[in-house]
Amino acid sequence: MARILVLNPNSSEKVTDSIRRSVAGLAATTSHQLVFERLPEAPLGIESDADVAAVGPMVRARALTGDADAVVVACFSDPGVDDTRAAVTEIPVIGVAEAGYYAALQFGRRFGVVSLGPASIARHALRIEGLGITARLAGDRSADLTVEQSGDEGLSRERVIETGKTLADRDGADVIVLGCAGMGNQRPFLQQAIGLPVIDPVQAGVAAAISALNLDYIAKA
Amino acid sequence: MARILVLNPNSSEKVTDSIRRSVAGLAATTSHQLVFERLPEAPLGIESDADVAAVGPMVRARALTGDADAVVVACFSDPGVDDTRAAVTEIPVIGVAEAGYYAALQFGRRFGVVSLGPASIARHALRIEGLGITARLAGDRSADLTVEQSGDEGLSRERVIETGKTLADRDGADVIVLGCAGMGNQRPFLQQAIGLPVIDPVQAGVAAAISALNLDYIAKA
């Protein structure tokens, strides 16, 4: 049995709990152990480029302690993921945005992203461009939710569904990625409402870690 | 428990057995049932564009019989996959080349493909271009093996390792995709020899089907 560290790179216990709940089904079907942690020194939410830059080294430092067989960084800005991967080469290091996009490629032709607010859209575009998959992006639209509002399930559900419908109807998306690690509770409702596959990035990231361990994808000579 | 049809789109029982062996580990860890079939009316091997064109409608017809909860088409030319997906929208239809490429995106920056012979390289390039991921391709090189020679484990192992090394050293690949559904037996040896993740497309395809079922990615309104 291997140990998968699912790291919430902010300091919120509430967000950590929501992340734990979103992968409860995967945890029940894998033989690997999922361990959930937050970064106590990090901000409560990761909202700006400055937040992303600040937590990156904390993510790398945590991964370097070496007690995990795989690390999933559970924030849709993939903070510190590339640096951590360069520093910790002997285990899989997975960013949930990256994993969410690849899952979307598998289950649709063109993906749409539901973002919390407009500020994150430019950051997502850079990441998608860096991954070389812009050709498959249908659109990225803001649900116009603050982090606080996103905790209000009723309000956020309505806005997320409305945004998903716009991505499908106007942008031609045939698969939707939830652009935040804390939106997993909206997945079944959105999928049901629009009849398209909806990817929760945290689930996609943990599924990628499980595959990497089951199939032994990291092997050094 | 759902039923995953792993379809060998040629008529060879030997290839079907090799496909079954390559996913034995995944079969042992999933609660879903894997069912292996070949297409009795298809050629013994799928080697030319004409072969790919001929078996496509047979793949679609088999998938349309409707007794599976997911279909994995286990040939690296993805014969009939796009047409079948358009015709059978209520279950996941997965081509192993496509799934192999997406797995490679997750575990490396630039992927190399080990092909059996030069004729398949142009076909792969078209598929990779159609998927919009050419920016991530490091190279596609032939191991110069006929289908018959590929059954000779010693000979094919040496050529596959040599080709993988060239993809890493000359083309800058940091992850390798085996460009044939029947090369799975070479995966551990190549991974060990070059110290990079090696993707068996059949394993990647079945893993994608398992994820799709576990996470309920196909849901019609």
Short mmCIF file of C-alpha atoms in Angstrom, two decimals, chain A residues 66-172:
data_model
loop_
_atom_site.label_atom_id
_atom_site.label_comp_id
_atom_site.label_asym_id
_atom_site.label_seq_id
_atom_site.Cartn_x
_atom_site.Cartn_y
_atom_site.Cartn_z
CA GLY A 66 9.83 12.56 1.64
CA ASP A 67 7.10 10.70 3.54
CA ALA A 68 4.74 10.24 0.56
CA ASP A 69 4.72 7.95 -2.48
CA ALA A 70 2.80 10.52 -4.55
CA VAL A 71 1.79 14.15 -4.01
CA VAL A 72 -1.39 15.76 -5.34
CA VAL A 73 -1.38 19.57 -5.10
CA ALA A 74 -5.05 20.40 -4.67
CA CYS A 75 -5.35 23.99 -5.92
CA PHE A 76 -6.44 24.90 -9.44
CA SER A 77 -3.53 27.32 -9.86
CA ASP A 78 -1.09 24.37 -9.64
CA PRO A 79 1.11 26.41 -7.23
CA GLY A 80 4.68 25.16 -7.06
CA VAL A 81 3.88 22.06 -9.12
CA ASP A 82 6.56 22.46 -11.80
CA ASP A 83 9.27 23.42 -9.28
CA THR A 84 8.28 20.60 -6.95
CA ARG A 85 8.35 18.08 -9.79
CA ALA A 86 11.84 19.25 -10.74
CA ALA A 87 13.01 18.88 -7.12
CA VAL A 88 11.22 15.63 -6.23
CA THR A 89 11.81 13.37 -9.22
CA GLU A 90 11.38 9.96 -7.63
CA ILE A 91 7.61 10.17 -6.99
CA PRO A 92 4.67 11.47 -9.03
CA VAL A 93 3.85 15.13 -8.33
CA ILE A 94 0.45 16.01 -9.72
CA GLY A 95 -1.25 19.37 -10.12
CA VAL A 96 -5.01 19.17 -10.14
CA ALA A 97 -5.51 21.74 -12.91
CA GLU A 98 -3.15 19.84 -15.20
CA ALA A 99 -4.78 16.49 -14.33
CA GLY A 100 -8.24 18.00 -14.76
CA TYR A 101 -7.39 19.25 -18.24
CA TYR A 102 -6.02 15.84 -19.31
CA ALA A 103 -9.13 14.10 -18.00
CA ALA A 104 -11.18 16.58 -20.02
CA LEU A 105 -9.20 15.77 -23.19
CA GLN A 106 -10.16 12.12 -22.69
CA PHE A 107 -13.89 12.76 -22.31
CA GLY A 108 -14.61 15.56 -24.76
CA ARG A 109 -13.36 17.32 -27.87
CA ARG A 110 -13.25 20.86 -26.45
CA PHE A 111 -13.25 21.76 -22.78
CA GLY A 112 -14.78 24.68 -20.96
CA VAL A 113 -13.57 25.95 -17.59
CA VAL A 114 -15.85 27.36 -14.89
CA SER A 115 -13.73 29.84 -12.91
CA LEU A 116 -14.63 31.49 -9.63
CA GLY A 117 -13.71 35.01 -10.73
CA PRO A 118 -12.26 36.85 -13.73
CA ALA A 119 -8.79 37.23 -12.18
CA SER A 120 -8.01 33.54 -12.45
CA ILE A 121 -8.86 33.26 -16.15
CA ALA A 122 -5.58 34.81 -17.36
CA ARG A 123 -3.62 32.53 -15.02
CA HIS A 124 -5.45 29.47 -16.37
CA ALA A 125 -4.79 30.57 -19.97
CA LEU A 126 -1.03 30.74 -19.30
CA ARG A 127 -1.06 27.25 -17.78
CA ILE A 128 -3.11 25.81 -20.67
CA GLU A 129 -0.74 27.45 -23.17
CA GLY A 130 2.27 26.10 -21.29
CA LEU A 131 0.79 22.60 -21.45
CA GLY A 132 0.40 22.95 -25.23
CA ILE A 133 -3.31 22.17 -25.29
CA THR A 134 -4.87 25.55 -26.13
CA ALA A 135 -6.28 24.02 -29.33
CA ARG A 136 -8.70 22.00 -27.18
CA LEU A 137 -9.94 24.93 -25.04
CA ALA A 138 -13.48 26.08 -25.85
CA GLY A 139 -13.64 28.83 -23.25
CA ASP A 140 -13.04 29.88 -19.66
CA ARG A 141 -15.81 31.85 -17.98
CA SER A 142 -16.22 33.34 -14.55
CA ALA A 143 -19.10 32.28 -12.32
CA ASP A 144 -18.51 35.60 -10.51
CA LEU A 145 -18.24 34.07 -7.08
CA THR A 146 -15.98 35.21 -4.27
CA VAL A 147 -14.36 32.45 -2.27
CA GLU A 148 -16.81 33.23 0.52
CA GLN A 149 -19.85 33.06 -1.80
CA SER A 150 -18.60 29.77 -3.20
CA GLY A 151 -19.27 28.27 0.24
CA ASP A 152 -22.98 29.14 -0.16
CA GLU A 153 -24.14 26.00 -1.95
CA GLY A 154 -27.41 27.34 -3.27
CA LEU A 155 -26.01 30.56 -4.70
CA SER A 156 -22.93 28.93 -6.15
CA ARG A 157 -24.87 26.03 -7.67
CA GLU A 158 -27.07 28.38 -9.67
CA ARG A 159 -24.09 30.41 -10.94
CA VAL A 160 -22.00 27.32 -11.74
CA ILE A 161 -24.85 25.75 -13.75
CA GLU A 162 -25.51 29.00 -15.61
CA THR A 163 -21.80 29.33 -16.46
CA GLY A 164 -21.55 25.69 -17.59
CA LYS A 165 -24.56 26.15 -19.87
CA THR A 166 -22.99 29.24 -21.45
CA LEU A 167 -19.72 27.36 -22.06
CA ALA A 168 -21.66 24.59 -23.79
CA ASP A 169 -24.14 26.72 -25.76
CA ARG A 170 -21.98 29.69 -26.77
CA ASP A 171 -18.44 28.32 -26.71
CA GLY A 172 -19.11 24.79 -27.94
#
